[in-house]
């Protein structure tokens, strides 16, 4: 299943995250994910495994347009020049000619110039959709007056212990899709008695 962003780009509802998977292991992990049906692969410059993800893409039997690739800009890239350089490096490591979704990984003092660079890359056709990660409402309020294009996605920590109700409502009001990271709470569901009770009931 897929979800349509404000610009009509379709993003698969389920993505395979590669955080903390070393570059030497990520190719195998991604290929396995693709084999079982994943089509959205999420990586980031700071994960230092984009090259491995790129090898998996190259060695898969799938066409590029069957895949949805997300990567993220690290906070140190503060100027437009820095952003363009970082983007091209990610593109080279991933060994693809466009990114489906490019996110600013964390808010920083350079977020306005970073965002304007993302807009340039988007308008140049190098990115299908642009967004942010780990932003709160005040970050959007800082950004919006300077943005020609609003963020299409905000990837945030979201799970039963962190529901982010107010932020998700803000997203809805501004046509921003909420994307969850760590939705499975790193497997620590036993910390929630209600979920443990349900699991016990269904012997899971």
Coordinates of C-alpha atoms in Angstrom, one line a residue:
X1 CA 0.0 0.0 0.0
X2 CA 1.1 3.6 -0.7
X3 CA 0.3 7.0 0.6
X4 CA 0.1 10.1 -1.7
X5 CA 2.0 13.2 -0.7
X6 CA 0.8 16.7 -1.4
X7 CA 2.7 16.8 -4.7
X8 CA 1.2 13.4 -5.8
X9 CA 4.4 11.4 -5.1
X10 CA 3.4 8.0 -3.7
X11 CA 5.4 6.7 -0.7
X12 CA 5.1 3.0 0.5
X13 CA 3.4 2.8 3.9
X14 CA 6.1 0.5 5.2
X15 CA 9.8 1.3 5.0
X16 CA 13.0 -0.6 5.9
X17 CA 15.3 1.5 8.1
X18 CA 19.0 1.0 8.0
X19 CA 20.1 2.8 11.1
X20 CA 23.0 1.1 12.9
X21 CA 23.5 -1.4 10.1
X22 CA 27.2 -1.3 9.1
X23 CA 28.0 -0.7 5.5
X24 CA 29.6 -4.2 5.4
X25 CA 26.2 -5.8 6.4
X26 CA 23.6 -3.5 4.9
X27 CA 23.7 -4.8 1.4
X28 CA 22.6 -8.3 2.6
X29 CA 20.0 -6.8 4.9
X30 CA 18.5 -4.6 2.2
X31 CA 18.4 -7.4 -0.3
X32 CA 16.6 -9.6 2.2
X33 CA 14.1 -6.8 2.9
X34 CA 13.5 -6.4 -0.9
X35 CA 13.0 -10.2 -1.2
X36 CA 10.3 -10.2 1.4
X37 CA 8.4 -7.3 -0.2
X38 CA 9.9 -4.0 1.1
X39 CA 10.1 -1.3 -1.6
X40 CA 11.0 1.7 0.6
X41 CA 14.5 1.8 1.9
X42 CA 15.5 4.5 4.4
X43 CA 19.1 5.6 5.0
X44 CA 21.1 8.7 5.8
X45 CA 24.5 10.3 5.3
X46 CA 25.3 10.0 9.0
X47 CA 24.5 6.2 8.9
X48 CA 27.6 5.8 6.8
X49 CA 26.0 2.9 4.8
X50 CA 24.7 4.6 1.7
X51 CA 27.2 2.8 -0.4
X52 CA 26.1 -0.5 0.8
X53 CA 22.5 0.4 0.2
X54 CA 23.6 1.4 -3.3
X55 CA 25.1 -2.0 -3.9
X56 CA 21.9 -3.7 -2.8
X57 CA 19.9 -1.5 -5.3
X58 CA 22.4 -2.4 -8.1
X59 CA 22.3 -6.1 -7.3
X60 CA 18.5 -6.4 -6.8
X61 CA 16.4 -7.6 -9.7
X62 CA 14.1 -4.6 -9.4
X63 CA 13.8 -1.6 -11.7
X64 CA 14.6 1.8 -10.1
X65 CA 11.0 3.0 -10.5
X66 CA 9.9 0.1 -8.3
X67 CA 11.9 1.4 -5.4
X68 CA 11.5 4.4 -3.0
X69 CA 14.8 5.6 -1.6
X70 CA 15.0 8.0 1.3
X71 CA 18.2 9.6 2.6
X72 CA 18.9 12.5 4.9
X73 CA 21.1 15.6 5.0
X74 CA 23.3 15.8 8.1
X75 CA 23.2 18.9 10.3
X76 CA 26.8 20.0 9.6
X77 CA 25.9 20.9 6.0
X78 CA 24.8 24.5 6.7
X79 CA 25.1 26.4 3.4
X80 CA 23.5 25.9 0.0
X81 CA 26.9 24.9 -1.4
X82 CA 27.4 22.4 1.4
X83 CA 24.0 20.9 0.8
X84 CA 24.4 20.5 -2.9
X85 CA 27.8 18.9 -2.4
X86 CA 26.4 16.5 0.3
X87 CA 23.4 15.6 -1.9
X88 CA 25.7 14.8 -4.9
X89 CA 27.8 12.6 -2.6
X90 CA 24.8 10.7 -1.4
X91 CA 23.6 10.2 -5.0
X92 CA 27.0 8.9 -5.9
X93 CA 27.2 6.5 -3.0
X94 CA 23.7 5.2 -3.7
X95 CA 24.6 4.9 -7.4
X96 CA 21.3 6.3 -8.5
X97 CA 20.3 9.4 -10.5
X98 CA 17.6 10.8 -8.3
X99 CA 16.4 10.5 -4.7
X100 CA 12.7 9.8 -3.9
X101 CA 12.7 11.6 -0.6
X102 CA 15.4 13.8 0.8
X103 CA 15.1 15.0 4.4
X104 CA 16.9 17.5 6.7
X105 CA 17.8 15.0 9.4
X106 CA 17.6 17.4 12.4
X107 CA 16.8 21.0 12.8
X108 CA 19.8 23.3 13.1
X109 CA 20.7 27.0 12.9
X110 CA 21.2 26.7 9.2
X111 CA 17.7 25.2 8.5
X112 CA 16.5 28.0 6.3
X113 CA 19.4 27.9 3.9
X114 CA 19.4 24.1 4.0
X115 CA 15.7 24.1 3.0
X116 CA 16.2 26.6 0.2
X117 CA 18.9 24.3 -1.2
X118 CA 16.5 21.3 -1.0
X119 CA 13.9 23.4 -2.9
X120 CA 16.5 24.0 -5.6
X121 CA 17.3 20.3 -6.0
X122 CA 13.6 19.5 -6.0
X123 CA 12.8 22.1 -8.7
X124 CA 15.8 20.7 -10.7
X125 CA 14.1 17.3 -10.7
X126 CA 16.8 15.6 -8.7
X127 CA 14.4 14.8 -5.8
X128 CA 10.8 13.5 -6.0
X129 CA 9.8 14.9 -2.6
X130 CA 11.4 16.9 0.2
X131 CA 10.9 17.0 3.9
X132 CA 12.4 17.1 7.3
X133 CA 13.0 14.9 10.3
X134 CA 12.7 15.5 14.0
X135 CA 11.1 18.9 13.6
X136 CA 8.6 20.4 16.1
X137 CA 6.0 23.1 15.4
X138 CA 8.4 26.0 16.3
X139 CA 10.9 24.8 13.7
X140 CA 8.1 24.9 11.1
X141 CA 7.1 28.4 12.2
X142 CA 10.7 29.5 11.7
X143 CA 10.9 27.9 8.3
X144 CA 7.5 28.7 6.7
X145 CA 8.1 32.4 6.1
X146 CA 11.2 31.6 4.0
X147 CA 9.9 28.5 2.2
X148 CA 8.5 28.5 -1.4
X149 CA 7.6 24.8 -0.9
X150 CA 6.4 23.5 2.4
X151 CA 7.9 20.2 3.8
X152 CA 6.0 17.3 2.5
X153 CA 7.0 14.8 5.2
X154 CA 8.2 15.0 8.8
X155 CA 9.9 11.8 10.1
X156 CA 9.5 11.7 13.8
X157 CA 9.8 9.2 16.7
X158 CA 6.3 7.8 17.0
X159 CA 5.0 4.8 18.9
X160 CA 2.6 3.8 21.6
X161 CA 4.7 5.5 24.3
X162 CA 5.1 8.7 22.2
X163 CA 1.9 9.6 20.3
X164 CA 2.9 13.2 19.3
X165 CA -0.8 14.2 19.1
X166 CA -0.3 17.9 18.8
X167 CA 2.5 17.7 16.3
X168 CA 0.5 15.2 14.1
X169 CA -2.5 17.6 14.2
X170 CA -0.2 20.4 13.0
X171 CA 1.0 18.2 10.2
X172 CA -2.6 17.5 9.1
X173 CA -3.4 21.2 9.1
X174 CA -0.4 21.9 6.8
X175 CA -0.7 18.8 4.5
X176 CA 2.5 17.3 5.9
X177 CA 2.7 13.5 6.1
X178 CA 3.8 12.1 9.4
X179 CA 6.4 9.4 9.0
X180 CA 7.3 7.3 12.1
X181 CA 10.8 6.2 13.1
X182 CA 11.1 3.5 15.8
X183 CA 7.4 2.6 15.6
X184 CA 8.2 -0.8 17.2
X185 CA 9.9 0.9 20.2
X186 CA 13.1 -1.1 19.5
X187 CA 11.2 -4.2 20.5
X188 CA 10.5 -3.0 24.0
X189 CA 6.7 -3.6 24.0
X190 CA 7.0 -5.4 27.3
X191 CA 7.4 -2.0 28.9
X192 CA 3.7 -1.4 28.2
X193 CA 1.3 -3.5 30.3
X194 CA -1.6 -3.0 27.9
X195 CA 0.4 -4.4 25.0
X196 CA 1.8 -7.3 27.1
X197 CA -1.8 -8.1 28.0
X198 CA -2.9 -8.2 24.4
X199 CA 0.1 -10.3 23.4
X200 CA -0.6 -12.8 26.2
X201 CA -4.2 -13.0 25.2
X202 CA -3.3 -13.9 21.6
X203 CA -0.2 -15.9 22.6
X204 CA 2.2 -13.6 20.7

